[in-house]
JSON list of C-alpha atoms in Angstrom, two decimals:
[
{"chain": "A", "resi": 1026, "resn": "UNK", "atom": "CA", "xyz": [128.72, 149.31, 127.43]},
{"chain": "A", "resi": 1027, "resn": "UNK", "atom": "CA", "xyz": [130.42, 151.02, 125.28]},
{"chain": "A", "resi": 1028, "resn": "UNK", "atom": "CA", "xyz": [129.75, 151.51, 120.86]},
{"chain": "A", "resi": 1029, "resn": "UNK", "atom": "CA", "xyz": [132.50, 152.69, 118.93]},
{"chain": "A", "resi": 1030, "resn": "UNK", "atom": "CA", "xyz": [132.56, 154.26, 115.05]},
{"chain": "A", "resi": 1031, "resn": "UNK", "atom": "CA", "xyz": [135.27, 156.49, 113.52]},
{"chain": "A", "resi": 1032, "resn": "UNK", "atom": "CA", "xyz": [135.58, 157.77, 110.08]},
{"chain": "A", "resi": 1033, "resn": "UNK", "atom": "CA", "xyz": [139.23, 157.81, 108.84]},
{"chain": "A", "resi": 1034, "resn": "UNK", "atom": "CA", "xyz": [140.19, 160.46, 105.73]},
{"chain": "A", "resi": 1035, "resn": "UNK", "atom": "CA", "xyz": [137.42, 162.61, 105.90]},
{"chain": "A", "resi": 1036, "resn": "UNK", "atom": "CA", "xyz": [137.60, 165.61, 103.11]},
{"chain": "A", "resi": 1037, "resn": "UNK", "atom": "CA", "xyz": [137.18, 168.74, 104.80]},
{"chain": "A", "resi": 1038, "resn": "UNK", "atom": "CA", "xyz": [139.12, 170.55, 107.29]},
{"chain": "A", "resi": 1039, "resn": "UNK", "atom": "CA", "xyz": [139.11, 169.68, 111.46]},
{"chain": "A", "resi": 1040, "resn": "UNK", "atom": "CA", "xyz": [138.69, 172.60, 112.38]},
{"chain": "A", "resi": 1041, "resn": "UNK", "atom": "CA", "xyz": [134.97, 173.11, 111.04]},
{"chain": "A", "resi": 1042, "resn": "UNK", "atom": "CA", "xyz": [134.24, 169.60, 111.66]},
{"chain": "A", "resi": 1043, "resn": "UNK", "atom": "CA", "xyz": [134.89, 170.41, 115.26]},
{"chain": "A", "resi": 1044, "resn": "UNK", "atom": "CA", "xyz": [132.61, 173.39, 115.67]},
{"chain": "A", "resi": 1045, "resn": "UNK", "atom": "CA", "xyz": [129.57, 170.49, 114.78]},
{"chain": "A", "resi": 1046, "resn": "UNK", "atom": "CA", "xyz": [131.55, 168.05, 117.40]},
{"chain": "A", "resi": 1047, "resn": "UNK", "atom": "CA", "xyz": [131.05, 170.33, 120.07]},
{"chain": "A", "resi": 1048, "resn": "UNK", "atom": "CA", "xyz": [127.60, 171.08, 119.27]},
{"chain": "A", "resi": 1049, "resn": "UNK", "atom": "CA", "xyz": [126.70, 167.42, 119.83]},
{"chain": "A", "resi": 1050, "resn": "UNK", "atom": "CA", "xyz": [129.01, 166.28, 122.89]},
{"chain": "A", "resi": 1051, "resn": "UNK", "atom": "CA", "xyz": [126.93, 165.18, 125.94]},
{"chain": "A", "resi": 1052, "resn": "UNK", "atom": "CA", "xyz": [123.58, 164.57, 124.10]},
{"chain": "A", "resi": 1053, "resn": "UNK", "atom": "CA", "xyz": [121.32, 162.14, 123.76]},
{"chain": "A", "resi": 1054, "resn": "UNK", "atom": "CA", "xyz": [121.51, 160.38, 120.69]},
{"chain": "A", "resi": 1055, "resn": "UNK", "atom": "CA", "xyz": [117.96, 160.48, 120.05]},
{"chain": "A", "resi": 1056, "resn": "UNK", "atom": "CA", "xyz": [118.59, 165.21, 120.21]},
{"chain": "A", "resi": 1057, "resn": "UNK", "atom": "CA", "xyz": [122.14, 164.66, 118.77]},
{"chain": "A", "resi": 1058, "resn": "UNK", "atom": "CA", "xyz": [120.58, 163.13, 115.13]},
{"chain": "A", "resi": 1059, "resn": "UNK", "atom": "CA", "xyz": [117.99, 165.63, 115.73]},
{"chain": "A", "resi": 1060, "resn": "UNK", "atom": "CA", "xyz": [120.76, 168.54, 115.41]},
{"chain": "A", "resi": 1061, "resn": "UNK", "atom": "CA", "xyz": [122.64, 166.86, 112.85]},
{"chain": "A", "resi": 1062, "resn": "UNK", "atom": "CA", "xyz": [120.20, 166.72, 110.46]},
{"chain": "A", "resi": 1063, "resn": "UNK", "atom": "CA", "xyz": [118.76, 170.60, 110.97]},
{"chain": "A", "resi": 1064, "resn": "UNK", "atom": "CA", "xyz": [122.72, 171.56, 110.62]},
{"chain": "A", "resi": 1065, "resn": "UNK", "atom": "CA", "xyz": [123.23, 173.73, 107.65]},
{"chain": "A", "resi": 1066, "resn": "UNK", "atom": "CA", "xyz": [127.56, 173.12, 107.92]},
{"chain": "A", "resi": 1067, "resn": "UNK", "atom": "CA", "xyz": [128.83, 170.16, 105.37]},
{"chain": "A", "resi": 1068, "resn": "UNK", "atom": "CA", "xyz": [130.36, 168.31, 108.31]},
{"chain": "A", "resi": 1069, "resn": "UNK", "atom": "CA", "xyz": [127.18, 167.64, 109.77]},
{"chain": "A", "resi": 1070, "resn": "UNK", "atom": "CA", "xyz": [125.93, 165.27, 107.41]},
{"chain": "A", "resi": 1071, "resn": "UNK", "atom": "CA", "xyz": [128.97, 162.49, 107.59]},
{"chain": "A", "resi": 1072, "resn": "UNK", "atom": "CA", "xyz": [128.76, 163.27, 111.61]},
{"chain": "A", "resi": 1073, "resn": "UNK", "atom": "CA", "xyz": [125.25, 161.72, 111.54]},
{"chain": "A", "resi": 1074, "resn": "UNK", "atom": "CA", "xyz": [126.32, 158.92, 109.32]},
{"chain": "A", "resi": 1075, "resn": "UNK", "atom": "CA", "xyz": [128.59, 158.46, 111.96]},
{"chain": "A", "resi": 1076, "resn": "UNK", "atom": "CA", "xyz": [126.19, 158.67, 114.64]},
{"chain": "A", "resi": 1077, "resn": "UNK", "atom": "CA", "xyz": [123.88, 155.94, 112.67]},
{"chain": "A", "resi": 1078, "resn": "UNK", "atom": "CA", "xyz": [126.65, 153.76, 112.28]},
{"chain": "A", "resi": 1079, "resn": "UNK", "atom": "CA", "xyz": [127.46, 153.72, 116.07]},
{"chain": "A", "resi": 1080, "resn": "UNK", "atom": "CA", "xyz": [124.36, 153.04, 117.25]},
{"chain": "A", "resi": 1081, "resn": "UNK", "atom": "CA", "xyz": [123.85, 150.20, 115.05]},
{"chain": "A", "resi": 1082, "resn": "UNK", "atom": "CA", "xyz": [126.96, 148.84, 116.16]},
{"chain": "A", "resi": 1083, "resn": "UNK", "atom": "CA", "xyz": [125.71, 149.17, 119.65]},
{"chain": "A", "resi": 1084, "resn": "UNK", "atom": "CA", "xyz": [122.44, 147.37, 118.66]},
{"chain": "A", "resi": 1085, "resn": "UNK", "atom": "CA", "xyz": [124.60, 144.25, 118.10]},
{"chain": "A", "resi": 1086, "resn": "UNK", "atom": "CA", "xyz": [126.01, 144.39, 121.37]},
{"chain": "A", "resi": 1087, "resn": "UNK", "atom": "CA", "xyz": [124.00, 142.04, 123.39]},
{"chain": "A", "resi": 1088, "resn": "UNK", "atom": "CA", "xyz": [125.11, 143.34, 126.45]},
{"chain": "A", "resi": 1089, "resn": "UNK", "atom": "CA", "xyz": [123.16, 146.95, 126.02]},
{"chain": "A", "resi": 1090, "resn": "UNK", "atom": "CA", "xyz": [120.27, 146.94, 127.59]},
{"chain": "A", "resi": 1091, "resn": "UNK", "atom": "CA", "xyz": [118.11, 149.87, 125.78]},
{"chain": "A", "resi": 1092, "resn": "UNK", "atom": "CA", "xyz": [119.42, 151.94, 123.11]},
{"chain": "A", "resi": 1093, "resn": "UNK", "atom": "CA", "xyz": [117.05, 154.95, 124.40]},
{"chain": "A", "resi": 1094, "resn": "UNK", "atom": "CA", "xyz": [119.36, 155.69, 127.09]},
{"chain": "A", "resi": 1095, "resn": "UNK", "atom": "CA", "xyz": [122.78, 155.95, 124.78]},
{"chain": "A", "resi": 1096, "resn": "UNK", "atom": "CA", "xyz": [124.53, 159.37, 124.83]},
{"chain": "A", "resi": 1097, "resn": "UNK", "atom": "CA", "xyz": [127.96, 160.81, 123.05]},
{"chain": "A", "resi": 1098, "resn": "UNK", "atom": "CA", "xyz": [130.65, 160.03, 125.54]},
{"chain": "A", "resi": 1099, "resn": "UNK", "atom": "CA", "xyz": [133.39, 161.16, 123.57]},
{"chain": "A", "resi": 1100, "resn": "UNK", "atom": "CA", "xyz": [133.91, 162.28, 119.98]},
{"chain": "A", "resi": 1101, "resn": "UNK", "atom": "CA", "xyz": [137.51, 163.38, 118.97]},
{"chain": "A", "resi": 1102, "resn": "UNK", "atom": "CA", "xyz": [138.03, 165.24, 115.46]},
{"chain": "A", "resi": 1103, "resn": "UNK", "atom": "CA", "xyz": [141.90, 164.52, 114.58]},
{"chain": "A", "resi": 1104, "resn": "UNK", "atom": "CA", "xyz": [143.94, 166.41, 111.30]},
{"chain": "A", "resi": 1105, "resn": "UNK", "atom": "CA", "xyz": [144.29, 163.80, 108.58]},
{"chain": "A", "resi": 1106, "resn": "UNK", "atom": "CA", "xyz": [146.69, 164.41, 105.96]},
{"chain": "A", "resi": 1107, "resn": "UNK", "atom": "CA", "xyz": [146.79, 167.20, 103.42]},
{"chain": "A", "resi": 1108, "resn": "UNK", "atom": "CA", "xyz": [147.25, 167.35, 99.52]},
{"chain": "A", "resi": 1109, "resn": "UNK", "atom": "CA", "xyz": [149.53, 169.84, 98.69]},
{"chain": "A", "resi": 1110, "resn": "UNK", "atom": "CA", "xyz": [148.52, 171.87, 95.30]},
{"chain": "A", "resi": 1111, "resn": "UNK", "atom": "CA", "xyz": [149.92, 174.99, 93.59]},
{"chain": "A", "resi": 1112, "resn": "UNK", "atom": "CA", "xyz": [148.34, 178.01, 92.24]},
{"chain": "A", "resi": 1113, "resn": "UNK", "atom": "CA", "xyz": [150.01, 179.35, 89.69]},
{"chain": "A", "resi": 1114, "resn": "UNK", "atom": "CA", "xyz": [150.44, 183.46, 90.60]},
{"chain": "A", "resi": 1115, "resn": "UNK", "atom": "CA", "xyz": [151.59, 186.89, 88.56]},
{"chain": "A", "resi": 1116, "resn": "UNK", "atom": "CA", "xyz": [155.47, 187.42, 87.98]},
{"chain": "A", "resi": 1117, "resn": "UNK", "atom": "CA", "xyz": [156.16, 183.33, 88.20]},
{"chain": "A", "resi": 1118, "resn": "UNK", "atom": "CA", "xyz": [155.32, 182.77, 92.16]},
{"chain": "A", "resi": 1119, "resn": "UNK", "atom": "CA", "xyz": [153.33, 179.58, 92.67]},
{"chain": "A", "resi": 1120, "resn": "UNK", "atom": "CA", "xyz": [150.95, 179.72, 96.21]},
{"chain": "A", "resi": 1121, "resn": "UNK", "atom": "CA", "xyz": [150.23, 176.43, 97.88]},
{"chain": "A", "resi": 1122, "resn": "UNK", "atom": "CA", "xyz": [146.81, 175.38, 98.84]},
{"chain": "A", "resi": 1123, "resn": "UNK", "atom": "CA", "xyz": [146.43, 172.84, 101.09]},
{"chain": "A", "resi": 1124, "resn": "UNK", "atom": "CA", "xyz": [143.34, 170.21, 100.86]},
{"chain": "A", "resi": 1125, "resn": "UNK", "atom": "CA", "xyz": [142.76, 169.35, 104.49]},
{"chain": "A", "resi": 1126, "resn": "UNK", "atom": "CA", "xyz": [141.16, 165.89, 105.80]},
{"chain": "A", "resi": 1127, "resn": "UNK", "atom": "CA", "xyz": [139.93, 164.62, 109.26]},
{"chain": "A", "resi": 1128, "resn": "UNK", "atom": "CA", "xyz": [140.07, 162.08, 111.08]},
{"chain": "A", "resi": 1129, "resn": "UNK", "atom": "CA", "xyz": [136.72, 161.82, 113.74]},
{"chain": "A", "resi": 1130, "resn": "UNK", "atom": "CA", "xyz": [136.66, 159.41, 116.42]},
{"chain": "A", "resi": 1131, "resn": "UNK", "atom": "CA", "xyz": [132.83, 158.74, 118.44]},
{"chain": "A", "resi": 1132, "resn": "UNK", "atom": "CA", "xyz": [132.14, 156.72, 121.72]},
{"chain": "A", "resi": 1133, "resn": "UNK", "atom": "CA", "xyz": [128.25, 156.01, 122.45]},
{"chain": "A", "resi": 1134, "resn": "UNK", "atom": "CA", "xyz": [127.59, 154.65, 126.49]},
{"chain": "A", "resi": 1135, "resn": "UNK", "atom": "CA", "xyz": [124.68, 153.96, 128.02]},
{"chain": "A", "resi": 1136, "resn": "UNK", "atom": "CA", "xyz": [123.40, 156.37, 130.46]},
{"chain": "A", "resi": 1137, "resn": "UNK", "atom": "CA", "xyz": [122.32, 154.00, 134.06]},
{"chain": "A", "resi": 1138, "resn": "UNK", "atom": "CA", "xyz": [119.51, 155.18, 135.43]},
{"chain": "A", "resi": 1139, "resn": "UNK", "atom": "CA", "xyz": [120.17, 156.28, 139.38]},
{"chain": "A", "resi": 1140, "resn": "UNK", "atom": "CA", "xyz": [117.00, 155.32, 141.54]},
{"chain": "A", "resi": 1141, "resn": "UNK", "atom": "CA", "xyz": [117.25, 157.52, 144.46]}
]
């Protein structure tokens, strides 16, 4: 079973929002959240409204069986667009400052228990 969630236009550059995608990849959700919300980085806080989001859409999924044993599958962080500014400079020269946004992508599945 799988739960999906994605967040599309995120302010905030990819690559810091995937230094808090790697930190969660693998876990359990129930240690995942736990990270998320003791994360001091800004991208950390929409990743665990992310993470909330997906396991309530796997709570409506009535072929999951217990949402104790979900765990991130996947989670992709993607370059959204960018807004392209100017700062004005000394002797007429204009800079460009780009305003990045992400695009992040999360898979929840449900771990099956082996009995060996």
């Amino acid at each position: 079973m799988i739960a999906k969630a994605s967040i599309k236009y995120r302010k905030g550059s990819a690559q810091k929002a995937r230094l808090v995608a790697d930190m969660i990849r693998g876990k359990k959700v129930e240690q995942a959240l736990s990270l998320l919300k003791f994360s001091r980085k800004s991208a950390a806080r929409d990743m665990l409204k992310l993470l909330s989001s997906a396991v309530a859409n796997a709570e409506q999924n009535p072929e999951l069986r217990d949402v104790d044993n979900l765990f991130i599958s996947r989670i992709t962080v993607d370059g959204g667009p960018m807004m392209k500014r100017i700062q004005p400079r000394a002797m007429g020269r204009a800079f460009r400052i780009l305003k990045r946004s992400s695009h992040i992508d999360l898979q929840l599945e449900e771990k099956l228990e082996t009995k060996a």
